[in-house]
């Protein structure tokens, strides 16, 4: 094989390598464009709804926190991860296996026009607190809702005896207290009107 043929073969190899490199770069560019388009459209192609039942609770009460997502686009999403952290001061009692580490909801496949649901059964641990549930995708908040835990109820003061009942009046008199110390002026007046004439008639 003479040198002319060798030189021609080398030129053909270089041209072939250049063509392969250009095709690979074009393919990579197309792939990157598709990924960028997918990431930009994922939030706009998903519809989120949240609710809680009830939305106002007391400390120790159990309630449901619900989140739903609907694929309103034409793409099928795989391993869709929705960040849905459990608010501090709550205990989650019942949850599906798709809810991981008290923070992530991972959906294997979400087809177009399909809706998937997440339900958490929670217990409120801190009174006088608003628990905010926030769902986000790719660091973008897509839905929020809140549950309010009311302040602790203070029991009434049973030692307050400003109102003396009829039974309490009789008990107080039997224990040796005077009418003036136990009865209000109206009861004292009624006692005077009823019993003094009766005593006068009898004696």
PDB file of C-alpha atoms in Angstrom, residues 57-189:
ATOM      1  CA  UNK A  57     -58.750  21.378  66.477  1.00  0.00           C
ATOM      2  CA  UNK A  58     -57.818  21.181  70.131  1.00  0.00           C
ATOM      3  CA  UNK A  59     -54.605  19.768  71.550  1.00  0.00           C
ATOM      4  CA  UNK A  60     -54.642  15.985  71.263  1.00  0.00           C
ATOM      5  CA  UNK A  61     -57.318  15.934  68.552  1.00  0.00           C
ATOM      6  CA  UNK A  62     -56.896  13.750  65.477  1.00  0.00           C
ATOM      7  CA  UNK A  63     -57.518  15.154  61.996  1.00  0.00           C
ATOM      8  CA  UNK A  64     -56.949  14.345  58.317  1.00  0.00           C
ATOM      9  CA  UNK A  65     -54.640  16.303  56.012  1.00  0.00           C
ATOM     10  CA  UNK A  66     -55.324  15.589  52.334  1.00  0.00           C
ATOM     11  CA  UNK A  67     -53.319  16.440  49.220  1.00  0.00           C
ATOM     12  CA  UNK A  68     -54.257  15.541  45.648  1.00  0.00           C
ATOM     13  CA  UNK A  69     -52.395  16.018  42.377  1.00  0.00           C
ATOM     14  CA  UNK A  70     -53.878  15.766  38.868  1.00  0.00           C
ATOM     15  CA  UNK A  71     -51.853  15.489  35.669  1.00  0.00           C
ATOM     16  CA  UNK A  72     -53.541  18.009  33.356  1.00  0.00           C
ATOM     17  CA  UNK A  73     -50.819  17.777  30.707  1.00  0.00           C
ATOM     18  CA  UNK A  74     -50.048  15.272  27.975  1.00  0.00           C
ATOM     19  CA  UNK A  75     -46.815  13.876  29.476  1.00  0.00           C
ATOM     20  CA  UNK A  76     -46.569  10.827  31.724  1.00  0.00           C
ATOM     21  CA  UNK A  77     -44.479  11.499  34.827  1.00  0.00           C
ATOM     22  CA  UNK A  78     -42.396   8.802  36.516  1.00  0.00           C
ATOM     23  CA  UNK A  79     -41.007   8.940  40.064  1.00  0.00           C
ATOM     24  CA  UNK A  80     -42.727  12.255  40.643  1.00  0.00           C
ATOM     25  CA  UNK A  81     -41.483  13.671  43.955  1.00  0.00           C
ATOM     26  CA  UNK A  82     -43.615  16.188  45.829  1.00  0.00           C
ATOM     27  CA  UNK A  83     -42.087  17.746  48.929  1.00  0.00           C
ATOM     28  CA  UNK A  84     -44.722  17.802  51.657  1.00  0.00           C
ATOM     29  CA  UNK A  85     -42.974  18.138  55.045  1.00  0.00           C
ATOM     30  CA  UNK A  86     -44.942  17.438  58.196  1.00  0.00           C
ATOM     31  CA  UNK A  87     -45.215  20.660  60.249  1.00  0.00           C
ATOM     32  CA  UNK A  88     -43.379  20.716  63.572  1.00  0.00           C
ATOM     33  CA  UNK A  89     -45.563  19.903  66.567  1.00  0.00           C
ATOM     34  CA  UNK A  90     -47.598  17.234  64.786  1.00  0.00           C
ATOM     35  CA  UNK A  91     -47.507  13.466  65.042  1.00  0.00           C
ATOM     36  CA  UNK A  92     -48.440  11.470  61.960  1.00  0.00           C
ATOM     37  CA  UNK A  93     -50.367   8.348  63.003  1.00  0.00           C
ATOM     38  CA  UNK A  94     -51.361   6.774  59.681  1.00  0.00           C
ATOM     39  CA  UNK A  95     -49.709   7.353  56.301  1.00  0.00           C
ATOM     40  CA  UNK A  96     -49.128   5.427  53.040  1.00  0.00           C
ATOM     41  CA  UNK A  97     -45.781   3.905  52.085  1.00  0.00           C
ATOM     42  CA  UNK A  98     -45.451   6.518  49.326  1.00  0.00           C
ATOM     43  CA  UNK A  99     -44.962   9.178  52.028  1.00  0.00           C
ATOM     44  CA  UNK A 100     -41.309   8.953  53.002  1.00  0.00           C
ATOM     45  CA  UNK A 101     -39.342  10.463  55.893  1.00  0.00           C
ATOM     46  CA  UNK A 102     -42.277  12.673  56.942  1.00  0.00           C
ATOM     47  CA  UNK A 103     -41.399  14.951  54.045  1.00  0.00           C
ATOM     48  CA  UNK A 104     -41.702  13.433  50.536  1.00  0.00           C
ATOM     49  CA  UNK A 105     -44.557  11.991  48.528  1.00  0.00           C
ATOM     50  CA  UNK A 106     -43.159   9.830  45.734  1.00  0.00           C
ATOM     51  CA  UNK A 107     -45.534   8.774  42.932  1.00  0.00           C
ATOM     52  CA  UNK A 108     -44.266   5.957  40.693  1.00  0.00           C
ATOM     53  CA  UNK A 109     -46.301   6.930  37.611  1.00  0.00           C
ATOM     54  CA  UNK A 110     -48.830   9.680  36.951  1.00  0.00           C
ATOM     55  CA  UNK A 111     -50.563   9.417  33.597  1.00  0.00           C
ATOM     56  CA  UNK A 112     -52.346  12.259  31.785  1.00  0.00           C
ATOM     57  CA  UNK A 113     -55.743  13.065  33.380  1.00  0.00           C
ATOM     58  CA  UNK A 114     -54.904  10.819  36.342  1.00  0.00           C
ATOM     59  CA  UNK A 115     -55.370  12.006  39.959  1.00  0.00           C
ATOM     60  CA  UNK A 116     -53.430  10.643  42.906  1.00  0.00           C
ATOM     61  CA  UNK A 117     -54.302  11.195  46.574  1.00  0.00           C
ATOM     62  CA  UNK A 118     -52.319  11.423  49.811  1.00  0.00           C
ATOM     63  CA  UNK A 119     -54.059  11.257  53.196  1.00  0.00           C
ATOM     64  CA  UNK A 120     -52.240  11.748  56.511  1.00  0.00           C
ATOM     65  CA  UNK A 121     -53.882  11.045  59.867  1.00  0.00           C
ATOM     66  CA  UNK A 122     -52.280  13.468  62.336  1.00  0.00           C
ATOM     67  CA  UNK A 123     -52.497  14.432  65.995  1.00  0.00           C
ATOM     68  CA  UNK A 124     -51.995  17.991  67.257  1.00  0.00           C
ATOM     69  CA  UNK A 125     -49.415  18.237  70.042  1.00  0.00           C
ATOM     70  CA  UNK A 126     -49.129  21.999  70.667  1.00  0.00           C
ATOM     71  CA  UNK A 127     -52.033  24.305  71.505  1.00  0.00           C
ATOM     72  CA  UNK A 128     -52.505  27.862  70.216  1.00  0.00           C
ATOM     73  CA  UNK A 129     -50.575  27.015  67.031  1.00  0.00           C
ATOM     74  CA  UNK A 130     -51.247  27.229  63.306  1.00  0.00           C
ATOM     75  CA  UNK A 131     -49.869  24.228  61.406  1.00  0.00           C
ATOM     76  CA  UNK A 132     -49.036  25.147  57.805  1.00  0.00           C
ATOM     77  CA  UNK A 133     -48.916  22.343  55.212  1.00  0.00           C
ATOM     78  CA  UNK A 134     -46.863  23.291  52.147  1.00  0.00           C
ATOM     79  CA  UNK A 135     -46.478  21.243  48.967  1.00  0.00           C
ATOM     80  CA  UNK A 136     -43.661  22.055  46.537  1.00  0.00           C
ATOM     81  CA  UNK A 137     -42.145  20.668  43.350  1.00  0.00           C
ATOM     82  CA  UNK A 138     -38.632  21.567  42.204  1.00  0.00           C
ATOM     83  CA  UNK A 139     -38.368  24.146  45.018  1.00  0.00           C
ATOM     84  CA  UNK A 140     -41.542  25.882  43.813  1.00  0.00           C
ATOM     85  CA  UNK A 141     -44.494  26.098  46.202  1.00  0.00           C
ATOM     86  CA  UNK A 142     -47.608  24.720  44.539  1.00  0.00           C
ATOM     87  CA  UNK A 143     -50.155  24.542  47.376  1.00  0.00           C
ATOM     88  CA  UNK A 144     -50.613  25.515  51.038  1.00  0.00           C
ATOM     89  CA  UNK A 145     -53.250  24.993  53.710  1.00  0.00           C
ATOM     90  CA  UNK A 146     -53.320  25.320  57.486  1.00  0.00           C
ATOM     91  CA  UNK A 147     -54.866  23.783  60.590  1.00  0.00           C
ATOM     92  CA  UNK A 148     -55.392  25.854  63.735  1.00  0.00           C
ATOM     93  CA  UNK A 149     -55.005  24.308  67.186  1.00  0.00           C
ATOM     94  CA  UNK A 150     -56.944  26.355  69.736  1.00  0.00           C
ATOM     95  CA  UNK A 151     -55.573  27.478  73.130  1.00  0.00           C
ATOM     96  CA  UNK A 152     -56.054  25.193  76.095  1.00  0.00           C
ATOM     97  CA  UNK A 153     -59.455  25.542  77.773  1.00  0.00           C
ATOM     98  CA  UNK A 154     -59.109  26.807  81.362  1.00  0.00           C
ATOM     99  CA  UNK A 155     -61.589  25.022  83.672  1.00  0.00           C
ATOM    100  CA  UNK A 156     -63.966  27.263  85.659  1.00  0.00           C
ATOM    101  CA  UNK A 157     -63.057  28.233  89.212  1.00  0.00           C
ATOM    102  CA  UNK A 158     -65.284  26.056  91.395  1.00  0.00           C
ATOM    103  CA  UNK A 159     -64.220  27.952  94.523  1.00  0.00           C
ATOM    104  CA  UNK A 160     -66.198  31.026  93.491  1.00  0.00           C
ATOM    105  CA  UNK A 161     -69.274  31.046  95.789  1.00  0.00           C
ATOM    106  CA  UNK A 162     -70.577  34.524  95.141  1.00  0.00           C
ATOM    107  CA  UNK A 163     -74.025  33.086  94.325  1.00  0.00           C
ATOM    108  CA  UNK A 164     -75.435  31.216  97.319  1.00  0.00           C
ATOM    109  CA  UNK A 165     -78.243  28.778  96.520  1.00  0.00           C
ATOM    110  CA  UNK A 166     -81.141  27.933  98.763  1.00  0.00           C
ATOM    111  CA  UNK A 167     -79.437  24.688  99.785  1.00  0.00           C
ATOM    112  CA  UNK A 168     -76.239  26.549 100.571  1.00  0.00           C
ATOM    113  CA  UNK A 169     -78.157  29.045 102.720  1.00  0.00           C
ATOM    114  CA  UNK A 170     -79.707  26.272 104.823  1.00  0.00           C
ATOM    115  CA  UNK A 171     -76.364  24.509 105.169  1.00  0.00           C
ATOM    116  CA  UNK A 172     -74.677  27.745 106.211  1.00  0.00           C
ATOM    117  CA  UNK A 173     -77.348  28.449 108.842  1.00  0.00           C
ATOM    118  CA  UNK A 174     -77.076  24.905 110.202  1.00  0.00           C
ATOM    119  CA  UNK A 175     -73.339  25.364 110.624  1.00  0.00           C
ATOM    120  CA  UNK A 176     -73.905  28.327 112.949  1.00  0.00           C
ATOM    121  CA  UNK A 177     -73.501  31.267 110.580  1.00  0.00           C
ATOM    122  CA  UNK A 178     -75.859  34.192 110.905  1.00  0.00           C
ATOM    123  CA  UNK A 179     -78.336  35.169 108.209  1.00  0.00           C
ATOM    124  CA  UNK A 180     -76.543  38.461 107.719  1.00  0.00           C
ATOM    125  CA  UNK A 181     -73.317  36.576 106.855  1.00  0.00           C
ATOM    126  CA  UNK A 182     -74.920  34.088 104.503  1.00  0.00           C
ATOM    127  CA  UNK A 183     -77.951  35.720 102.879  1.00  0.00           C
ATOM    128  CA  UNK A 184     -78.238  38.622 100.533  1.00  0.00           C
ATOM    129  CA  UNK A 185     -80.617  41.522 101.423  1.00  0.00           C
ATOM    130  CA  UNK A 186     -83.516  40.176  99.346  1.00  0.00           C
ATOM    131  CA  UNK A 187     -83.508  36.803 101.090  1.00  0.00           C
ATOM    132  CA  UNK A 188     -83.229  38.551 104.450  1.00  0.00           C
ATOM    133  CA  UNK A 189     -86.223  40.747 103.590  1.00  0.00           C
TER     134      UNK A 189
END
